[in-house]
XYZ file of C-alpha atoms in Angstrom:
377
model
C -66.968 42.675 18.151
C -64.068 43.960 20.194
C -60.412 42.950 19.844
C -59.364 41.367 23.059
C -55.680 41.977 23.697
C -53.808 39.318 25.676
C -54.172 39.872 29.372
C -56.871 42.581 29.294
C -60.386 43.660 28.243
C -61.037 44.788 24.709
C -61.942 48.301 25.670
C -59.938 51.502 25.794
C -61.322 54.318 27.790
C -64.700 52.611 27.911
C -65.000 52.464 24.130
C -64.909 49.283 22.066
C -62.091 49.058 19.532
C -63.791 47.968 16.299
C -61.927 45.863 13.688
C -61.429 47.560 10.328
C -62.049 45.786 7.033
C -58.255 45.400 6.503
C -57.847 44.002 9.979
C -60.399 41.333 9.141
C -58.576 40.122 6.007
C -54.994 40.827 7.064
C -54.446 37.479 8.870
C -55.633 35.567 5.799
C -53.295 37.505 3.499
C -50.357 36.988 5.826
C -51.122 33.296 6.110
C -51.338 32.902 2.335
C -48.060 34.817 1.943
C -46.299 32.621 4.440
C -47.527 29.493 2.668
C -46.180 30.815 -0.655
C -42.818 31.814 0.859
C -42.266 28.560 2.732
C -43.481 26.552 -0.245
C -40.954 28.185 -2.557
C -38.210 27.769 0.024
C -39.108 24.110 0.424
C -39.023 23.501 -3.318
C -35.701 25.291 -3.627
C -34.269 23.354 -0.678
C -35.495 20.068 -2.138
C -33.911 20.914 -5.491
C -30.562 21.695 -3.842
C -30.742 18.573 -1.706
C -31.496 16.418 -4.737
C -28.635 17.981 -6.637
C -26.090 17.151 -3.937
C -27.572 13.736 -3.226
C -26.083 12.530 -6.500
C -22.503 11.264 -6.496
C -20.153 14.197 -7.146
C -18.014 13.984 -10.283
C -14.647 12.326 -9.804
C -11.970 15.011 -9.444
C -9.320 15.109 -12.126
C -5.785 15.259 -10.802
C -4.360 16.381 -7.523
C -2.040 14.505 -5.181
C -3.857 12.232 -2.803
C -6.999 12.158 -4.947
C -7.788 8.700 -6.250
C -7.467 9.102 -10.007
C -5.345 5.980 -10.309
C -5.975 2.600 -11.900
C -6.049 -0.871 -10.423
C -4.198 -2.010 -7.321
C -1.445 -4.532 -8.155
C 0.842 -6.672 -5.999
C 4.067 -8.199 -7.281
C 7.090 -10.099 -6.037
C 10.128 -11.935 -7.404
C 10.937 -15.563 -6.560
C 14.061 -16.248 -8.574
C 15.284 -18.159 -5.526
C 12.299 -19.340 -3.442
C 13.540 -19.693 0.123
C 12.263 -20.839 3.463
C 9.708 -18.111 4.197
C 7.996 -17.816 0.812
C 5.084 -20.070 1.862
C 4.125 -18.004 4.954
C 4.414 -14.928 2.736
C 1.998 -16.286 0.115
C -0.405 -17.566 2.790
C -0.514 -14.099 4.375
C -1.317 -12.574 0.978
C -4.219 -14.981 0.425
C -5.629 -14.421 3.916
C -5.668 -10.681 3.214
C -7.381 -11.110 -0.196
C -4.287 -9.915 -2.020
C -3.874 -11.152 -5.597
C -0.135 -11.634 -5.615
C 1.681 -12.072 -8.919
C 4.986 -13.947 -8.782
C 7.688 -13.154 -11.324
C 10.848 -15.076 -12.175
C 10.091 -18.313 -10.310
C 13.372 -20.220 -9.939
C 15.321 -18.114 -12.433
C 19.054 -18.594 -11.954
C 19.944 -15.774 -14.289
C 18.545 -13.400 -16.883
C 20.219 -13.313 -20.291
C 23.576 -13.869 -18.687
C 23.025 -11.156 -16.065
C 23.840 -12.352 -12.565
C 24.127 -10.778 -9.167
C 21.710 -8.256 -7.723
C 21.435 -6.258 -10.926
C 18.914 -8.823 -12.183
C 16.525 -7.610 -9.475
C 16.616 -4.152 -11.051
C 15.824 -5.749 -14.406
C 12.838 -7.476 -12.855
C 11.650 -4.218 -11.270
C 11.668 -2.548 -14.671
C 9.927 -5.466 -16.407
C 7.249 -5.634 -13.693
C 6.380 -1.952 -13.746
C 6.295 -1.809 -17.537
C 3.802 -4.682 -17.581
C 1.002 -2.718 -15.933
C -1.063 0.286 -16.974
C 0.901 3.511 -16.283
C -1.707 4.700 -13.753
C -1.976 1.446 -11.798
C -0.781 1.482 -8.196
C 1.799 -1.297 -7.852
C 3.175 -2.603 -4.568
C 6.384 -4.618 -4.738
C 7.617 -6.632 -1.765
C 10.356 -9.187 -1.233
C 9.050 -12.739 -1.043
C 11.259 -14.424 1.543
C 10.908 -12.114 4.535
C 7.503 -10.354 4.343
C 4.108 -10.853 6.009
C 0.895 -8.994 5.088
C -1.548 -7.796 7.737
C -4.074 -5.631 5.815
C -6.320 -5.840 2.783
C -5.952 -3.967 -0.526
C -8.525 -1.236 0.194
C -6.753 -0.292 3.428
C -3.369 -0.277 1.699
C -4.684 1.911 -1.122
C -6.241 4.377 1.342
C -3.008 4.601 3.354
C -1.008 5.204 0.175
C -3.295 8.022 -0.981
C -3.181 9.588 2.475
C 0.628 9.597 2.426
C 0.752 11.003 -1.116
C -1.356 13.933 0.079
C 0.423 14.361 3.431
C 3.878 14.433 1.836
C 2.832 16.750 -0.989
C 3.810 14.375 -3.781
C 2.872 15.167 -7.357
C 0.178 12.968 -8.819
C 2.377 11.466 -11.556
C 5.327 10.949 -9.194
C 3.294 9.228 -6.476
C 5.792 6.842 -4.928
C 6.740 5.671 -1.430
C 9.834 3.775 -0.412
C 9.618 1.891 2.853
C 11.610 3.482 5.643
C 14.121 1.854 7.959
C 16.481 2.816 10.775
C 19.617 1.669 8.987
C 21.161 3.648 6.150
C 21.252 1.817 2.824
C 22.392 -1.422 4.456
C 25.827 0.214 4.754
C 26.166 0.580 0.986
C 26.529 4.378 1.001
C 28.738 7.016 2.548
C 27.363 8.994 5.472
C 26.926 12.046 3.226
C 24.931 9.976 0.749
C 22.834 8.602 3.594
C 21.897 12.070 4.729
C 21.125 13.051 1.132
C 18.596 10.233 0.959
C 16.061 11.014 3.628
C 13.300 13.587 3.634
C 12.959 16.032 6.527
C 10.757 13.960 8.806
C 11.321 15.460 12.243
C 12.284 13.056 14.993
C 11.429 9.874 13.043
C 14.022 7.139 13.331
C 12.872 5.455 10.095
C 14.345 8.054 7.787
C 16.345 5.852 5.408
C 14.945 4.116 2.333
C 14.602 0.355 1.978
C 14.162 -1.258 -1.427
C 12.635 -4.532 -0.227
C 9.155 -2.995 -0.141
C 7.708 0.006 -1.970
C 4.524 1.219 -3.620
C 3.731 3.715 -6.351
C 2.338 4.609 -9.731
C 3.534 2.153 -12.377
C 4.929 4.814 -14.711
C 6.851 6.387 -11.850
C 8.451 2.981 -11.288
C 9.474 2.787 -14.945
C 11.015 6.265 -14.755
C 12.908 5.443 -11.569
C 14.394 2.200 -12.884
C 15.558 3.854 -16.101
C 17.435 6.459 -14.069
C 18.900 3.747 -11.854
C 20.156 2.044 -15.009
C 21.831 5.268 -16.145
C 23.574 5.633 -12.770
C 24.444 1.978 -12.100
C 28.190 2.301 -12.663
C 28.468 4.724 -9.773
C 27.254 2.199 -7.196
C 30.027 0.780 -5.035
C 28.361 -2.553 -4.266
C 26.354 -5.165 -6.188
C 23.052 -4.846 -4.320
C 19.645 -3.573 -5.411
C 19.637 -1.253 -2.413
C 23.034 0.125 -3.428
C 22.012 0.773 -7.056
C 18.759 2.524 -6.163
C 20.087 4.412 -3.144
C 23.066 5.741 -5.106
C 20.801 7.041 -7.851
C 18.380 8.579 -5.362
C 21.174 10.267 -3.403
C 22.920 11.748 -6.450
C 19.722 12.921 -8.163
C 18.111 14.500 -5.090
C 15.039 12.294 -5.263
C 14.075 12.955 -1.669
C 12.271 16.082 -2.918
C 10.398 14.103 -5.598
C 9.437 10.739 -4.126
C 8.102 9.894 -0.692
C 9.320 7.812 2.231
C 7.077 5.880 4.585
C 8.987 7.165 7.609
C 6.034 6.803 9.980
C 5.531 3.110 9.140
C 1.993 3.777 7.914
C 2.211 1.017 5.295
C 5.542 -0.765 5.755
C 7.446 -1.698 8.888
C 11.102 -2.623 8.442
C 11.666 -4.795 11.499
C 15.470 -4.878 11.592
C 16.593 -2.704 14.539
C 12.899 -1.922 15.201
C 11.702 -5.181 16.738
C 11.143 -3.515 20.108
C 8.646 -1.148 18.466
C 6.180 -3.970 17.706
C 3.161 -4.212 19.972
C -0.448 -5.410 20.001
C -2.023 -8.646 18.908
C -2.855 -10.379 22.185
C -3.835 -14.081 22.167
C -7.488 -13.316 21.403
C -6.410 -11.578 18.139
C -8.861 -8.705 18.728
C -6.358 -5.857 19.028
C -4.434 -4.913 15.884
C -0.765 -5.664 15.575
C 1.044 -2.370 15.295
C 4.027 -0.124 15.833
C 3.745 1.245 19.350
C 6.450 3.873 18.756
C 4.757 5.500 15.768
C 1.194 4.592 16.760
C 0.496 3.111 13.323
C -0.767 -0.288 12.152
C 1.479 -1.244 9.220
C 0.043 -3.372 6.429
C 3.358 -5.033 5.600
C 5.988 -6.363 7.998
C 9.368 -6.668 6.304
C 11.826 -8.753 8.318
C 14.849 -7.329 6.583
C 18.482 -8.211 7.224
C 18.813 -10.479 10.255
C 15.259 -10.042 11.551
C 13.530 -12.879 9.682
C 14.836 -15.935 11.536
C 14.180 -14.485 14.954
C 10.971 -12.495 14.535
C 8.975 -13.511 11.440
C 7.118 -16.490 12.888
C 6.344 -14.939 16.314
C 4.954 -11.782 14.686
C 2.944 -13.789 12.156
C 1.188 -15.519 15.053
C 0.012 -12.104 16.292
C -1.624 -11.044 13.032
C -5.381 -10.539 12.795
C -5.746 -13.473 10.362
C -3.708 -16.125 12.175
C -6.674 -17.517 14.114
C -8.806 -17.886 10.980
C -5.889 -19.368 9.081
C -5.765 -22.242 11.565
C -9.378 -23.290 10.971
C -10.491 -25.802 8.303
C -12.073 -22.938 6.378
C -8.896 -20.898 6.507
C -6.702 -23.750 5.341
C -9.115 -24.567 2.525
C -9.007 -20.924 1.397
C -5.220 -20.997 1.227
C -4.976 -24.473 -0.327
C -7.353 -23.593 -3.131
C -6.015 -20.108 -3.808
C -4.641 -19.597 -7.303
C -1.407 -17.634 -7.613
C -0.150 -16.264 -10.925
C 3.413 -17.549 -11.277
C 5.382 -16.626 -14.392
C 2.043 -15.732 -16.023
C 0.563 -19.165 -15.264
C -2.147 -19.962 -12.672
C -0.897 -22.345 -9.992
C -2.650 -23.555 -6.849
C -0.840 -22.451 -3.739
C -0.780 -25.957 -2.244
C 1.270 -27.028 -5.269
C 3.837 -24.340 -4.519
C 3.855 -25.261 -0.815
C 3.342 -29.062 -0.622
C 4.826 -29.373 2.857
C 2.585 -26.708 4.391
C 2.749 -23.004 5.081
C 5.358 -22.821 7.770
C 9.056 -22.291 7.220
C 10.421 -24.461 4.418
C 13.257 -26.488 5.853
C 16.630 -26.014 4.207
C 16.764 -29.492 2.700
C 13.373 -28.925 1.009
C 14.253 -25.660 -0.736
C 15.734 -27.183 -3.886
C 12.977 -29.787 -4.010
C 10.319 -27.091 -3.905
C 11.941 -25.169 -6.728
C 11.851 -28.228 -8.968
C 8.187 -29.016 -8.293
C 6.907 -26.617 -10.918
C 8.994 -25.950 -13.982
C 7.840 -22.502 -15.027
C 11.159 -21.000 -15.972
C 10.457 -20.846 -19.698
C 6.897 -19.561 -19.355
C 7.738 -15.894 -18.912
C 9.614 -14.002 -21.578
C 10.753 -10.655 -20.241
C 11.504 -7.696 -22.463
C 14.631 -6.626 -20.613
C 15.698 -3.278 -21.973
C 18.760 -2.808 -19.764
C 20.823 -5.831 -20.817
C 24.081 -4.910 -22.507
């Protein structure tokens, strides 16, 4: 038989080109070889694929990598005031397990004034596992608008973006005003990190998040520096210590409002949340969607309720299912479980002034929590 090349007769110069013995078996050998090669490659590829299909081991260490413990949320209600019920309702609607400390405490071991808030900070952060992520927020002027997983992810992202050390992972909320006028201008400038054109470059101590042990370390240093503060205010104590110790190179600041938005002087930056509740409430200046709105200073009476009505959860909250969820929610208050409707018997709007003292007396939990306060003199 003649080989018939493509496109022409199988003859060359009138003679037939005969196939040799090797030519007859060569295609079979090549075919077998290809099968062996591709088979081995396939097995190797499958082995590699199977290896990487398993969950990779959890990295150990490294800023921004999630090697932390549980997510915790804490607040102080030594003086429950008119916006604590909207605050707690917003926590429940966002599936946040809020723990309330110091319900209706008038004083701590004879310590009065704002220093008692520092004592609470220390007691709270020492209560949890050192690696837990703990968010503290004020209770009378705050609204939540995100769930724990989103808050945790935003925190880890900021830890990585700001180059914070794993054990010092900590973010103060940022605001436009310096230390609520408790510091000198030089101290104000010593506070903030280099954050470019951001207007939210000053720390606020009404909302912060970080590793529990970092919180313990911070409050101990604040205690050592407390006599240098020129005003009795938690912001003054912490800001003075941060300014004199150069903490801006150690701890972070949420200057881009990724987690916290301090509304005072920034109310015009709020946007989003149309009546259909489909678009997220956010900060249109920074382009972020904060998880926590802190109506600090004079912002609460004018802006808290209007902003709350723009949150993603407001529509659901006003359904029978939403109200039942809030009514039946159990809040840990002074280490005791209490139904939220017992803490807020008149509803979840603003508590009128003449009801404040009545609300405080509804649940006598003052003796239930025994704090180990290490800073008392």
